[in-house]
Coordinates of N, CA and C and ligand atoms in Angstrom, one line a residue:
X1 N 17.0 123.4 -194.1 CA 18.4 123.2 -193.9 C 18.7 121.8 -193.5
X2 N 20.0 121.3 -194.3 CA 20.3 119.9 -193.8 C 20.3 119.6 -192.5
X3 N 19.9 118.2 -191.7 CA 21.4 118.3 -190.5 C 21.7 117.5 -190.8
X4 N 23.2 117.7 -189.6 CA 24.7 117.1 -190.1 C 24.4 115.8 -190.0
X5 N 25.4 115.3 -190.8 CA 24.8 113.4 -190.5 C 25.4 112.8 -189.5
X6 N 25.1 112.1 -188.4 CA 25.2 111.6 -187.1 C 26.5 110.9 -187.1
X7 N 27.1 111.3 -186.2 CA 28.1 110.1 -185.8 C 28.2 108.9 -185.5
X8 N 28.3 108.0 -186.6 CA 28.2 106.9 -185.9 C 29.1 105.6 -185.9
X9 N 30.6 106.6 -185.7 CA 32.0 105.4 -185.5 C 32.1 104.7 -184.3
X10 N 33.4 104.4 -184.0 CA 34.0 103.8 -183.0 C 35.1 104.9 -182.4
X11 N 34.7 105.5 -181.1 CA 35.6 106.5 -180.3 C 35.9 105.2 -179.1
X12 N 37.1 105.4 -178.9 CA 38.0 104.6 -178.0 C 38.4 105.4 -177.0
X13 N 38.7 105.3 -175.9 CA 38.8 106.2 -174.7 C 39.3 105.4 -173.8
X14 N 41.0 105.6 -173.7 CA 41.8 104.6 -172.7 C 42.6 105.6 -171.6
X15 N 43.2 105.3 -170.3 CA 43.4 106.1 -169.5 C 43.8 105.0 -168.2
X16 N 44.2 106.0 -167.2 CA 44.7 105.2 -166.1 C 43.5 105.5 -165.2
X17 N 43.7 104.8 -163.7 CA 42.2 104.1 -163.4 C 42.0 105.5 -162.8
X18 N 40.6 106.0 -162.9 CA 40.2 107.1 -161.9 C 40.3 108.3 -162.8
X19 N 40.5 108.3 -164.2 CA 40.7 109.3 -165.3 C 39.7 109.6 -165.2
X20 N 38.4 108.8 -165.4 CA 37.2 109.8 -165.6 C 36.7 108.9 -167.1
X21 N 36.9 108.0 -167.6 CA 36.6 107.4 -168.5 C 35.6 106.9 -168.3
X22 N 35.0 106.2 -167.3 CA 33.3 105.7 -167.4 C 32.6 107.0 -167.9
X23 N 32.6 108.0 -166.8 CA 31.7 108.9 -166.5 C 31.6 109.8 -168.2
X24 N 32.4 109.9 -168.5 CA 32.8 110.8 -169.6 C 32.4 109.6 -171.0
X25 N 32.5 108.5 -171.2 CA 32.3 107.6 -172.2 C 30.5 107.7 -172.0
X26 N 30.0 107.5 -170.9 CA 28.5 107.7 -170.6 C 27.8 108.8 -170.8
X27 N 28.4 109.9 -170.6 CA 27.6 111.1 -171.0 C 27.9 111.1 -172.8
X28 N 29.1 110.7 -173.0 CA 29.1 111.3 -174.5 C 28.2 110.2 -175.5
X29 N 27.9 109.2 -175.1 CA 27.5 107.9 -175.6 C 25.9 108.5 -175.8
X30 N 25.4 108.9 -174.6 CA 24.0 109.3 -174.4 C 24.1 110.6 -175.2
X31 N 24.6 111.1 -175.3 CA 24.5 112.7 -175.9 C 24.6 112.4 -177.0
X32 N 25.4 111.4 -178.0 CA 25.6 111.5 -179.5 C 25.0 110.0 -179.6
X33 N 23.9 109.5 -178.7 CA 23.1 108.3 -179.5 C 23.5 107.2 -180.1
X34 N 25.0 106.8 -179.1 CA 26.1 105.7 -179.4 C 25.7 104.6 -178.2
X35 N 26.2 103.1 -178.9 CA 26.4 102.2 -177.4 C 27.9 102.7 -176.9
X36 N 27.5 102.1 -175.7 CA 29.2 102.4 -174.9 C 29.3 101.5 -174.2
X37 N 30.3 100.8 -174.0 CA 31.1 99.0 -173.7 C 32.1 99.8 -172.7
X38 N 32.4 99.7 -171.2 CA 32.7 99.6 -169.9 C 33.7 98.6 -170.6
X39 N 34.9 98.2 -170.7 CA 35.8 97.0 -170.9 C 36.2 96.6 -169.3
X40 N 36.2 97.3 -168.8 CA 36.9 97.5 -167.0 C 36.2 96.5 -166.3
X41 N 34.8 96.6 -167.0 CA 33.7 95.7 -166.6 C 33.6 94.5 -166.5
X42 N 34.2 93.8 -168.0 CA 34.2 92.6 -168.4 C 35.8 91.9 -167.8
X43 N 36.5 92.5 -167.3 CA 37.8 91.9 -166.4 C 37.2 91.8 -165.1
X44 N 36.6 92.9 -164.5 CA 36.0 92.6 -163.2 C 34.5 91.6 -163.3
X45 N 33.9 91.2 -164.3 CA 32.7 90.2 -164.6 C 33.6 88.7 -164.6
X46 N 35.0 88.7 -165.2 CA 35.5 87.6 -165.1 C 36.3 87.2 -164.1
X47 N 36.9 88.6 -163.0 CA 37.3 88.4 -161.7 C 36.7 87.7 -160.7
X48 N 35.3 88.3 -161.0 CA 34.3 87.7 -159.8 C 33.8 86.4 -160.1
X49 N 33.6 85.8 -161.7 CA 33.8 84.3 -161.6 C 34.5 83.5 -161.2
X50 N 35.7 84.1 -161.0 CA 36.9 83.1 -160.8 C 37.0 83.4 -158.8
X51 N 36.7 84.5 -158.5 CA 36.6 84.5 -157.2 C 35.5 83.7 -156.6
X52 N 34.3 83.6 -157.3 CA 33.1 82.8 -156.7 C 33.3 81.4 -156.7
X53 N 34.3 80.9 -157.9 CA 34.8 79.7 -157.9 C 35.5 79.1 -156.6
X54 N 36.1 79.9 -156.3 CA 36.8 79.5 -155.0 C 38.0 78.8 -155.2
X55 N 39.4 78.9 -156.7 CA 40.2 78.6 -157.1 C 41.2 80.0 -156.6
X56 N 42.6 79.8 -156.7 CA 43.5 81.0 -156.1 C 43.9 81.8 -157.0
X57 N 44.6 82.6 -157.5 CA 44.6 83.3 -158.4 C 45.8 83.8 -158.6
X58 N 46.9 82.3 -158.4 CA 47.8 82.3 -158.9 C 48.4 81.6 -160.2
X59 N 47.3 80.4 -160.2 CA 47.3 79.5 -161.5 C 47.1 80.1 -162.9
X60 N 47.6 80.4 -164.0 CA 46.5 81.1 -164.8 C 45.6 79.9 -165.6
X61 N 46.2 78.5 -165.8 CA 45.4 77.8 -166.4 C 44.4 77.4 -166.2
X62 N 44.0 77.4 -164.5 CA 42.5 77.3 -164.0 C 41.9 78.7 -164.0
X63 N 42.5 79.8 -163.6 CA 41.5 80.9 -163.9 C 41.1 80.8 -165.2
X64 N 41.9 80.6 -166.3 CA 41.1 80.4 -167.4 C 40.0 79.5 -167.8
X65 N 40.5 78.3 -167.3 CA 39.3 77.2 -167.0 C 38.4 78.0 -166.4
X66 N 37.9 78.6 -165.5 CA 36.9 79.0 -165.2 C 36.4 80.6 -165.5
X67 N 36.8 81.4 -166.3 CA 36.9 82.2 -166.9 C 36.0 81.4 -168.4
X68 N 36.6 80.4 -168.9 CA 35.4 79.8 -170.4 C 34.4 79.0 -169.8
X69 N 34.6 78.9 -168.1 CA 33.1 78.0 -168.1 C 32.0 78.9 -167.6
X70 N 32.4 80.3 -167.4 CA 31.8 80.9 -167.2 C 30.6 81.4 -168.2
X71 N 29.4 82.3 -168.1 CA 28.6 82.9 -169.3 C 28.4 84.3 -168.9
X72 N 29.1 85.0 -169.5 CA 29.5 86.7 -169.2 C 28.6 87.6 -170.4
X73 N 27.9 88.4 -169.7 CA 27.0 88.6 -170.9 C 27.6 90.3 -170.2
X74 N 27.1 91.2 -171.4 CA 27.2 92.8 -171.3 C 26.1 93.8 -171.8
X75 N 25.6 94.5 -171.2 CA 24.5 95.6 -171.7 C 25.1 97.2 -172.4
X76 N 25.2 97.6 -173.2 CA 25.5 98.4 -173.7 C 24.9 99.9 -174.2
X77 N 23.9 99.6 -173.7 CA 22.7 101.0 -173.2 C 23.7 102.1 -172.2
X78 N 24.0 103.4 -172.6 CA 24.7 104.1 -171.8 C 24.4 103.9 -170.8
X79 N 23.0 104.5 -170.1 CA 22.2 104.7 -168.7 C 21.9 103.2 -168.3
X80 N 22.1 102.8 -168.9 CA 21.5 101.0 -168.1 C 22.0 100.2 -168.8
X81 N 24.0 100.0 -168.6 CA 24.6 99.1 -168.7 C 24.5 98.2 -167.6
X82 N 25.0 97.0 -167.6 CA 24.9 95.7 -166.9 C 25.8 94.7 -167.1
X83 N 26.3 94.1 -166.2 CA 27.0 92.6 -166.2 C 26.5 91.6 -165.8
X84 N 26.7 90.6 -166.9 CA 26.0 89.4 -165.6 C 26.6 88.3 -165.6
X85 N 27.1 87.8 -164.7 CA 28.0 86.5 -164.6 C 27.1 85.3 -164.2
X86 N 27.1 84.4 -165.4 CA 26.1 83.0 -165.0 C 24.6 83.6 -164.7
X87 N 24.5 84.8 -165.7 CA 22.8 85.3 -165.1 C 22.5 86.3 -164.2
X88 N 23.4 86.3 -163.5 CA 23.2 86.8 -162.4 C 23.7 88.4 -162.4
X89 N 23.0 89.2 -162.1 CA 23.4 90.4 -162.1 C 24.3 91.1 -161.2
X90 N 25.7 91.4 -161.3 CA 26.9 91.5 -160.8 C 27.2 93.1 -160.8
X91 N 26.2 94.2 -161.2 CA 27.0 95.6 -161.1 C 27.5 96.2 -159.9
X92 N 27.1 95.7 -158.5 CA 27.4 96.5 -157.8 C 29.0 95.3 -157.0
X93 N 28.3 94.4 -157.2 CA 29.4 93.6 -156.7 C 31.5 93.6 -157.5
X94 N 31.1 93.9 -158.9 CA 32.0 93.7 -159.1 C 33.1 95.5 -159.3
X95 N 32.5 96.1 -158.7 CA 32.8 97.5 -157.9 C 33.6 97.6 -156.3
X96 N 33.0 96.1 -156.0 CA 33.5 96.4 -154.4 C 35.1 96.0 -154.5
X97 N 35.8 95.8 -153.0 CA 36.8 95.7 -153.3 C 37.5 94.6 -153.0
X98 N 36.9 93.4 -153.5 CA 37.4 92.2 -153.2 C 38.0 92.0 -155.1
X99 N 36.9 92.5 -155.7 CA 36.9 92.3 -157.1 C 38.3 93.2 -157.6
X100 N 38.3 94.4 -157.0 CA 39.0 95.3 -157.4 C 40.8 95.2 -156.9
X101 N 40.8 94.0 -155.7 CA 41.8 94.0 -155.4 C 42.9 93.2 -156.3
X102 N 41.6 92.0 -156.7 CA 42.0 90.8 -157.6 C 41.9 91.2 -159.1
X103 N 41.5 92.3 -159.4 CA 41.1 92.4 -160.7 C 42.6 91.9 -162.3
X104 N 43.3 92.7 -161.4 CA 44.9 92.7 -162.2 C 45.5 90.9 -162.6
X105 N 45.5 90.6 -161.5 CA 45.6 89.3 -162.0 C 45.1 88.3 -162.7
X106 N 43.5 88.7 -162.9 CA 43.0 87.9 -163.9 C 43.1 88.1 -165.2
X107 N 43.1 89.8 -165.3 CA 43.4 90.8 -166.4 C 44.8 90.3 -166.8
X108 N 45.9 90.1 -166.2 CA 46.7 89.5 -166.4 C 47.1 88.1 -167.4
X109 N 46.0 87.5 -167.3 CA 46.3 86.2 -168.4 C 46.5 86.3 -169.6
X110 N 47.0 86.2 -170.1 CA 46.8 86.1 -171.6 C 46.0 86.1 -172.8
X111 N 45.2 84.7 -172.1 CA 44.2 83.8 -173.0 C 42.8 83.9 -172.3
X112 N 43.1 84.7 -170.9 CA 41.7 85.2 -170.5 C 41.9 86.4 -171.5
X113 N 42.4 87.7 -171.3 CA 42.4 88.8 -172.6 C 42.1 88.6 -173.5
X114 N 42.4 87.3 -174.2 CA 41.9 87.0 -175.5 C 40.6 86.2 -175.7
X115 N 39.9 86.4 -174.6 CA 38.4 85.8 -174.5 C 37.4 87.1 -174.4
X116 N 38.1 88.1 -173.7 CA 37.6 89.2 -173.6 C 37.6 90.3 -175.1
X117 N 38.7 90.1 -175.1 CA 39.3 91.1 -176.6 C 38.2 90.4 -177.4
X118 N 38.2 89.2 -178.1 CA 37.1 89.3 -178.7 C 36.2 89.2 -178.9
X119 N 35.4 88.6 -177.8 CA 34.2 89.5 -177.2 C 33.8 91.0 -177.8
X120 N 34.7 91.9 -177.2 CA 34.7 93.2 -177.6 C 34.2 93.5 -178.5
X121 N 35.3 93.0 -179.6 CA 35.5 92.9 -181.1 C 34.0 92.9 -181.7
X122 N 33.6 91.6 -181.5 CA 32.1 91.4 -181.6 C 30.9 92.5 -181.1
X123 N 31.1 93.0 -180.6 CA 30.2 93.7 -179.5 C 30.4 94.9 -180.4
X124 N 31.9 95.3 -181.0 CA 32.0 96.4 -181.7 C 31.3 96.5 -183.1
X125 N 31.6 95.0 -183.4 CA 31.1 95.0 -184.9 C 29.9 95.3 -184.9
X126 N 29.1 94.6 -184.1 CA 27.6 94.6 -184.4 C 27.0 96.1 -183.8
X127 N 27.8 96.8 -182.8 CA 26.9 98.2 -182.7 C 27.2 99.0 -183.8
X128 N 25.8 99.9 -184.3 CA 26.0 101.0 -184.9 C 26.6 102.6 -184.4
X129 N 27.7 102.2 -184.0 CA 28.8 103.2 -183.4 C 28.4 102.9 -181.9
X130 N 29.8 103.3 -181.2 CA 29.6 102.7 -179.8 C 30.8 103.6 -179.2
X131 N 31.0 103.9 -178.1 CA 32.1 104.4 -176.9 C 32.7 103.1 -176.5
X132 N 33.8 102.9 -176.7 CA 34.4 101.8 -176.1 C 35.5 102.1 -174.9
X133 N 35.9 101.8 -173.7 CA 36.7 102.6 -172.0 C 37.6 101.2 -172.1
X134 N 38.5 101.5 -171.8 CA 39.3 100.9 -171.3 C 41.1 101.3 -170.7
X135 N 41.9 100.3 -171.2 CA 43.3 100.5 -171.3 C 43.7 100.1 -172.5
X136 N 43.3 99.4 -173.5 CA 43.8 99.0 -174.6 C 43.1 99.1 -175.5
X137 N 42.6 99.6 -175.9 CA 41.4 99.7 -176.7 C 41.8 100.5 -178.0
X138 N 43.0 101.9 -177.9 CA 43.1 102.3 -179.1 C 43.9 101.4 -179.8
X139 N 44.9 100.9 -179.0 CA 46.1 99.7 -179.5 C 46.4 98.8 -179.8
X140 N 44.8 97.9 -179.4 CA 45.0 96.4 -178.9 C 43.6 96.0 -179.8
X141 N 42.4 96.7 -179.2 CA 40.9 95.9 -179.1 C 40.6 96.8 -180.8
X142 N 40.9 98.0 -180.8 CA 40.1 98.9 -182.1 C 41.0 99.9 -182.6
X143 N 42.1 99.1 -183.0 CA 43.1 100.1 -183.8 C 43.2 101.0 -184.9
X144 N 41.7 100.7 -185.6 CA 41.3 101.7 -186.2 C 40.0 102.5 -186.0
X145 N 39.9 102.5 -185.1 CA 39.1 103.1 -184.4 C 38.6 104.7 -184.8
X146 N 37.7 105.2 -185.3 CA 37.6 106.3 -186.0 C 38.0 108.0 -184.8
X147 N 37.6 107.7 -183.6 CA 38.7 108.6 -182.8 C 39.4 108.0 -181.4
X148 N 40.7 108.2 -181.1 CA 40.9 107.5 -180.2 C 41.3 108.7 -179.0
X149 N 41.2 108.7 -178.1 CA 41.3 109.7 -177.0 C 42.2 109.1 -175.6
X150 N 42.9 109.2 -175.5 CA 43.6 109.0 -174.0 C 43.5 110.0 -172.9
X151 N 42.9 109.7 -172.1 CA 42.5 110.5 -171.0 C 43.0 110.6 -169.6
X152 N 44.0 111.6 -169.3 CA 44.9 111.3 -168.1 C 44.0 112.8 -167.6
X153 N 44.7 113.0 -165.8 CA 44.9 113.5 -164.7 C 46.0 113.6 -163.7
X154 N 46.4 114.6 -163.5 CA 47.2 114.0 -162.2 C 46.9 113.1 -161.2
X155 N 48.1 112.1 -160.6 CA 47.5 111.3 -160.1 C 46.8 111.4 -158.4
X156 N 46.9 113.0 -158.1 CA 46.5 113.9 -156.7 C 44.8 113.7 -157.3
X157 N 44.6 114.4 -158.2 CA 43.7 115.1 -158.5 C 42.7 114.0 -158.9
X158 N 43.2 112.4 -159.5 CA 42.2 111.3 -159.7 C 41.8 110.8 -158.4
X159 N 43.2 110.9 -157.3 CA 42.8 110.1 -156.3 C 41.5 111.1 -155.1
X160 N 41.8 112.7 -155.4 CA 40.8 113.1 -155.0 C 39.4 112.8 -155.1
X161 N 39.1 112.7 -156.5 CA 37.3 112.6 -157.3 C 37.1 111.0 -156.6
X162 N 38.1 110.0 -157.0 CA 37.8 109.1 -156.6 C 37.3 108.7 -155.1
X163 N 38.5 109.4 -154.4 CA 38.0 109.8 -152.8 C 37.0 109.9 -152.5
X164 N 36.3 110.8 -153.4 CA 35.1 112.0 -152.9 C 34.2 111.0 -153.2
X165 N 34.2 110.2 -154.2 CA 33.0 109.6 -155.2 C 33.1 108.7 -153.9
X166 N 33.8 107.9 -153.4 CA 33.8 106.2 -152.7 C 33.7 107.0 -151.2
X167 N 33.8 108.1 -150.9 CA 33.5 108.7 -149.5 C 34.7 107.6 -148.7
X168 N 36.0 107.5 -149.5 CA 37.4 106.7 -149.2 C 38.4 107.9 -148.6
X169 N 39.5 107.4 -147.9 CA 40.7 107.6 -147.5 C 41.3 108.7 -148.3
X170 N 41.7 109.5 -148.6 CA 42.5 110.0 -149.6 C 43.8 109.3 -150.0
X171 N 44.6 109.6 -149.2 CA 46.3 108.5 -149.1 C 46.1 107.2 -149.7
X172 N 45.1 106.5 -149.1 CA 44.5 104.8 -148.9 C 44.3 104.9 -150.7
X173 N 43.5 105.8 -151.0 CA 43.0 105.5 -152.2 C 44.2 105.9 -153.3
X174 N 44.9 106.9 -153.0 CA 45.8 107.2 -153.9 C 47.0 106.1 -153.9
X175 N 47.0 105.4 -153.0 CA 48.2 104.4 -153.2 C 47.3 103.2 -153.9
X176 N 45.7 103.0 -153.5 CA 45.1 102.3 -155.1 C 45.6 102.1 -155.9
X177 N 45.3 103.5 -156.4 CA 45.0 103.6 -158.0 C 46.6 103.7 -158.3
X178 N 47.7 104.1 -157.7 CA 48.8 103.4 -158.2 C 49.7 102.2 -158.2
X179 N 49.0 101.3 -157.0 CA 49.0 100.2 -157.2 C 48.4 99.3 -158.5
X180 N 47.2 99.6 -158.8 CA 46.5 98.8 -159.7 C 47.3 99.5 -161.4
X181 N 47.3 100.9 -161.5 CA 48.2 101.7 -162.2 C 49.5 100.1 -162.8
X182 N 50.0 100.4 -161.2 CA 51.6 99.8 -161.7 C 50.9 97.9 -162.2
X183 N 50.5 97.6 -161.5 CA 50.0 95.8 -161.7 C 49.5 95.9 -163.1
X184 N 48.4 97.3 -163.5 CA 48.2 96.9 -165.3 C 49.0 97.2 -166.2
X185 N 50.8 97.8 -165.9 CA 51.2 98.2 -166.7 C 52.1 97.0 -167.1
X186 N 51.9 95.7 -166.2 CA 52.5 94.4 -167.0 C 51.9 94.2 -168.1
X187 N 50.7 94.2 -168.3 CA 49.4 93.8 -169.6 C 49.1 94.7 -170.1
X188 N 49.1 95.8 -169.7 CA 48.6 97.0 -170.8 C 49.7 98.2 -170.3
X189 N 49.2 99.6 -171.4 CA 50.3 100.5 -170.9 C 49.3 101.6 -170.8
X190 N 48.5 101.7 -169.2 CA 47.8 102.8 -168.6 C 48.5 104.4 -168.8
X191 N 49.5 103.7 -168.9 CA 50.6 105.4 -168.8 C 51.0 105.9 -169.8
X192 N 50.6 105.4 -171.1 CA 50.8 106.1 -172.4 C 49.8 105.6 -173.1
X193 N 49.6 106.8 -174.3 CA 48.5 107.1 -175.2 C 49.1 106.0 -176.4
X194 N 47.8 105.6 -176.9 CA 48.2 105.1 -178.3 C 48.7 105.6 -179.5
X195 N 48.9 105.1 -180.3 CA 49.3 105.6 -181.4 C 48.1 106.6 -182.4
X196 N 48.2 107.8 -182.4 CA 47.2 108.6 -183.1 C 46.5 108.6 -182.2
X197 N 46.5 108.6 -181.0 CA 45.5 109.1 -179.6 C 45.5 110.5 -179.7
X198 N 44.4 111.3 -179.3 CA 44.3 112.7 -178.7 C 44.7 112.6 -176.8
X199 N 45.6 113.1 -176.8 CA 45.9 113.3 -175.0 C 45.2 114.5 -174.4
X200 N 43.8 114.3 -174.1 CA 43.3 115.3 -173.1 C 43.8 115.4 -171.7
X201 N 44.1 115.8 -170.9 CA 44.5 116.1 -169.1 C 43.3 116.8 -169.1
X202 N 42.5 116.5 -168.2 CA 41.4 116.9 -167.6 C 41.6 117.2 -166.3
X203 N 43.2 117.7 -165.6 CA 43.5 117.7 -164.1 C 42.4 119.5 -163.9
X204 N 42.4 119.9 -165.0 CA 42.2 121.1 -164.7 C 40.7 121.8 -165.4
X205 N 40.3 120.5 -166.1 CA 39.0 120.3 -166.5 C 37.7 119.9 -165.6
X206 N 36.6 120.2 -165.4 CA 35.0 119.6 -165.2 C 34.4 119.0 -166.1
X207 N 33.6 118.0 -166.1 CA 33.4 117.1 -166.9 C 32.5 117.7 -168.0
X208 N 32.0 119.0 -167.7 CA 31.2 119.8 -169.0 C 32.4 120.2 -170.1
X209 N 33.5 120.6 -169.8 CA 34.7 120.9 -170.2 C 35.5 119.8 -171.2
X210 N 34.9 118.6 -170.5 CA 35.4 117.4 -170.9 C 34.7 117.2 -172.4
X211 N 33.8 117.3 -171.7 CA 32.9 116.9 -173.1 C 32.6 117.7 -174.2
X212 N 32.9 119.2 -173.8 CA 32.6 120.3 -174.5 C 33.8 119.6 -175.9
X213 N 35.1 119.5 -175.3 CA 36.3 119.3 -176.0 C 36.2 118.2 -176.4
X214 N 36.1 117.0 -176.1 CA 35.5 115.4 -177.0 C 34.7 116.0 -178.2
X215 N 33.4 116.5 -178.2 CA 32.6 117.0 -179.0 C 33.1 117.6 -180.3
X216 N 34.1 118.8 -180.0 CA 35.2 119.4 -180.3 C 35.8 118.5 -181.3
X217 N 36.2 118.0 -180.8 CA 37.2 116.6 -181.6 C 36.5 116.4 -182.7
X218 N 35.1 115.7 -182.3 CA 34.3 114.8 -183.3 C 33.7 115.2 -184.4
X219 N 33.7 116.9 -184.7 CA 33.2 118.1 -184.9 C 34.4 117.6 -186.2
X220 N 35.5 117.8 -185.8 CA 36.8 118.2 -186.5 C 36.7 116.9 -187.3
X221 N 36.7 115.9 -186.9 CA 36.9 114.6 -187.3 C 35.9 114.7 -188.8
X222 N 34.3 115.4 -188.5 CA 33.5 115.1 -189.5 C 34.2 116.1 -190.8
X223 N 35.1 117.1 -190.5 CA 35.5 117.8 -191.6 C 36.9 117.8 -192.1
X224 N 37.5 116.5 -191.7 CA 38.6 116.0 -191.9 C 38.5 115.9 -193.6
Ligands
ATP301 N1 36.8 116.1 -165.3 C1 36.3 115.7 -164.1 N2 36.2 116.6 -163.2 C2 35.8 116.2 -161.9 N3 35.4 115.0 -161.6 C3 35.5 114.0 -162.5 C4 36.0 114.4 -163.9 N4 36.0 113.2 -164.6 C5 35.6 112.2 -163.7 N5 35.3 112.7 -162.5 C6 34.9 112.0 -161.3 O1 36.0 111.2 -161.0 C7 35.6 109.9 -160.5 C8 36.2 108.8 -161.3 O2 35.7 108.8 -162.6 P1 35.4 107.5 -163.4 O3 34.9 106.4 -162.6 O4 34.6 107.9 -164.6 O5 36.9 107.1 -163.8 P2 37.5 105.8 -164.6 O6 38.6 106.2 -165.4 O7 36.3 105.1 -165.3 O8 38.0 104.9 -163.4 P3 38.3 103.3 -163.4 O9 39.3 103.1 -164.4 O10 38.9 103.1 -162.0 O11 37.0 102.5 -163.6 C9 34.0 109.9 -160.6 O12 33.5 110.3 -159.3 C10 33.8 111.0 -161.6 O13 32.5 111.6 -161.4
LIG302 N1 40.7 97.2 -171.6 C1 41.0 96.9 -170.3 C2 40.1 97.4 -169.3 C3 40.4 97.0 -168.0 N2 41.5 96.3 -167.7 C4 41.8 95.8 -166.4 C5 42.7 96.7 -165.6 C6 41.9 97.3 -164.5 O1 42.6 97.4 -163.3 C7 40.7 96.4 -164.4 C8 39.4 97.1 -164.1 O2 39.2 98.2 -164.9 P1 38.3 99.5 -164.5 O3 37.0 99.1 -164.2 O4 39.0 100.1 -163.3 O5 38.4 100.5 -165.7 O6 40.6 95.8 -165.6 C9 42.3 95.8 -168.7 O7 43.3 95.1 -168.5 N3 42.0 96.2 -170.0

């Protein structure tokens, strides 16, 4: 008997912060033998240069200056992705919340976005099929993207997992994620799906659930 022939497009997976998009882009990446590109990563890889610089982060012309003098490299192995700014390996740092506080504003630039975007681009071309996370990704980075998925939650229910996961505040953390929410919806639009997105709500989903239904999707896609 045949088997089916492998997936190997470009699935896009954008969402507001705490949707569950790393976790969910990583399992499906590893399970269907795809790279998967963290984008969240590479704004927080260029936040932390510009924070290490020791420039303010109101300018955008010098964040950008220091954003191209930087050397941002990305790993794309589901289980052992990596960032590294100037070499140096940045995964845990650029998680904390110095990074996280500042992240929106660097994300914010323009012409840093467009250092990043294509980056991406690149990173997309050359994998043989890949999971790409972000916020702009079906709309912006891979508009043709062979499935595009937007992945929401209520925003109780993100700030719980998140809570649980950072052993955080609940309140503290839920006014987070809609603080950074509201700061990325100047640059991107966290709060709506792209165009030809699938809208999964996972408020009432487990992540086996999650994936059961992505799968689902990819299933359909091959007998389109
Ligand atoms: N369907 C789900 N059910 C229960 N917990 C989930 C589900 N999806 C994700 N989680 C948990 O929610 C937390 C946040 O998920 P994750 O970090 O993947 O979100 P994210 O969208 O990538 O966030 P951010 O945009 O802030 O990087 C994690 O602890 C994760 O394990
Ligand atoms: N495609 C993307 C991905 C991320 N960002 C910005 C907005 C987020 O606040 C920040 C960190 O992302 P996270 O790691 O929380 O997913 O990066 C963006 O503008 N575009």
């Amino acid at each position: 008997m045949s088997q089916p022939t492998p997936f190997r497009g470009v699935i896009a997976i954008d969402g507001p912060s705490g949707s569950g998009k790393s976790s969910v882009s990583r399992r499906l990446a590893t399970e269907l033998g795809l790279r998967c590109l963290d984008t969240g990563s590479m704004y927080r890889a260029a936040t932390l240069a510009v924070l290490r610089s020791g420039v303010g982060l109101t300018d955008a012309a010098t964040i950008l200056k220091v954003v191209e003098g930087a050397t941002l490299e990305f790993g794309t192995t589901p289980n052992d992705r990596y960032s590294l700014v100037d070499g140096d390996n940045v995964d845990v740092e650029i998680r904390g919340p110095e990074v996280t506080a500042a992240v929106s504003a660097v994300s914010g630039v323009p012409e840093v976005r467009a250092i990043l975007i294509s980056m991406q681009r690149d990173i997309i071309a050359k994998a043989n099929g890949i999971v790409v996370e972000g916020r702009d990704i079906g709309e912006v980075v891979a508009p043709d993207a062979d499935l595009k998925v937007y992945l929401t939650a209520d925003p109780n229910e993100r700030a719980r997992r998140r809570s649980m996961q950072a052993g955080a505040d609940l309140a503290a953390t839920a006014a987070d994620l809609t603080r950074r929410d509201n700061a990325d919806a100047k640059t991107t639009r966290p709060h709506d799906a792209a165009p030809g997105a699938v809208v999964l709500d996972t408020t009432h989903l487990d992540l086996d659930q999650v994936i059961t239904a992505l799968h689902e999707l990819i299933a359909h896609k091959g007998t389109e």
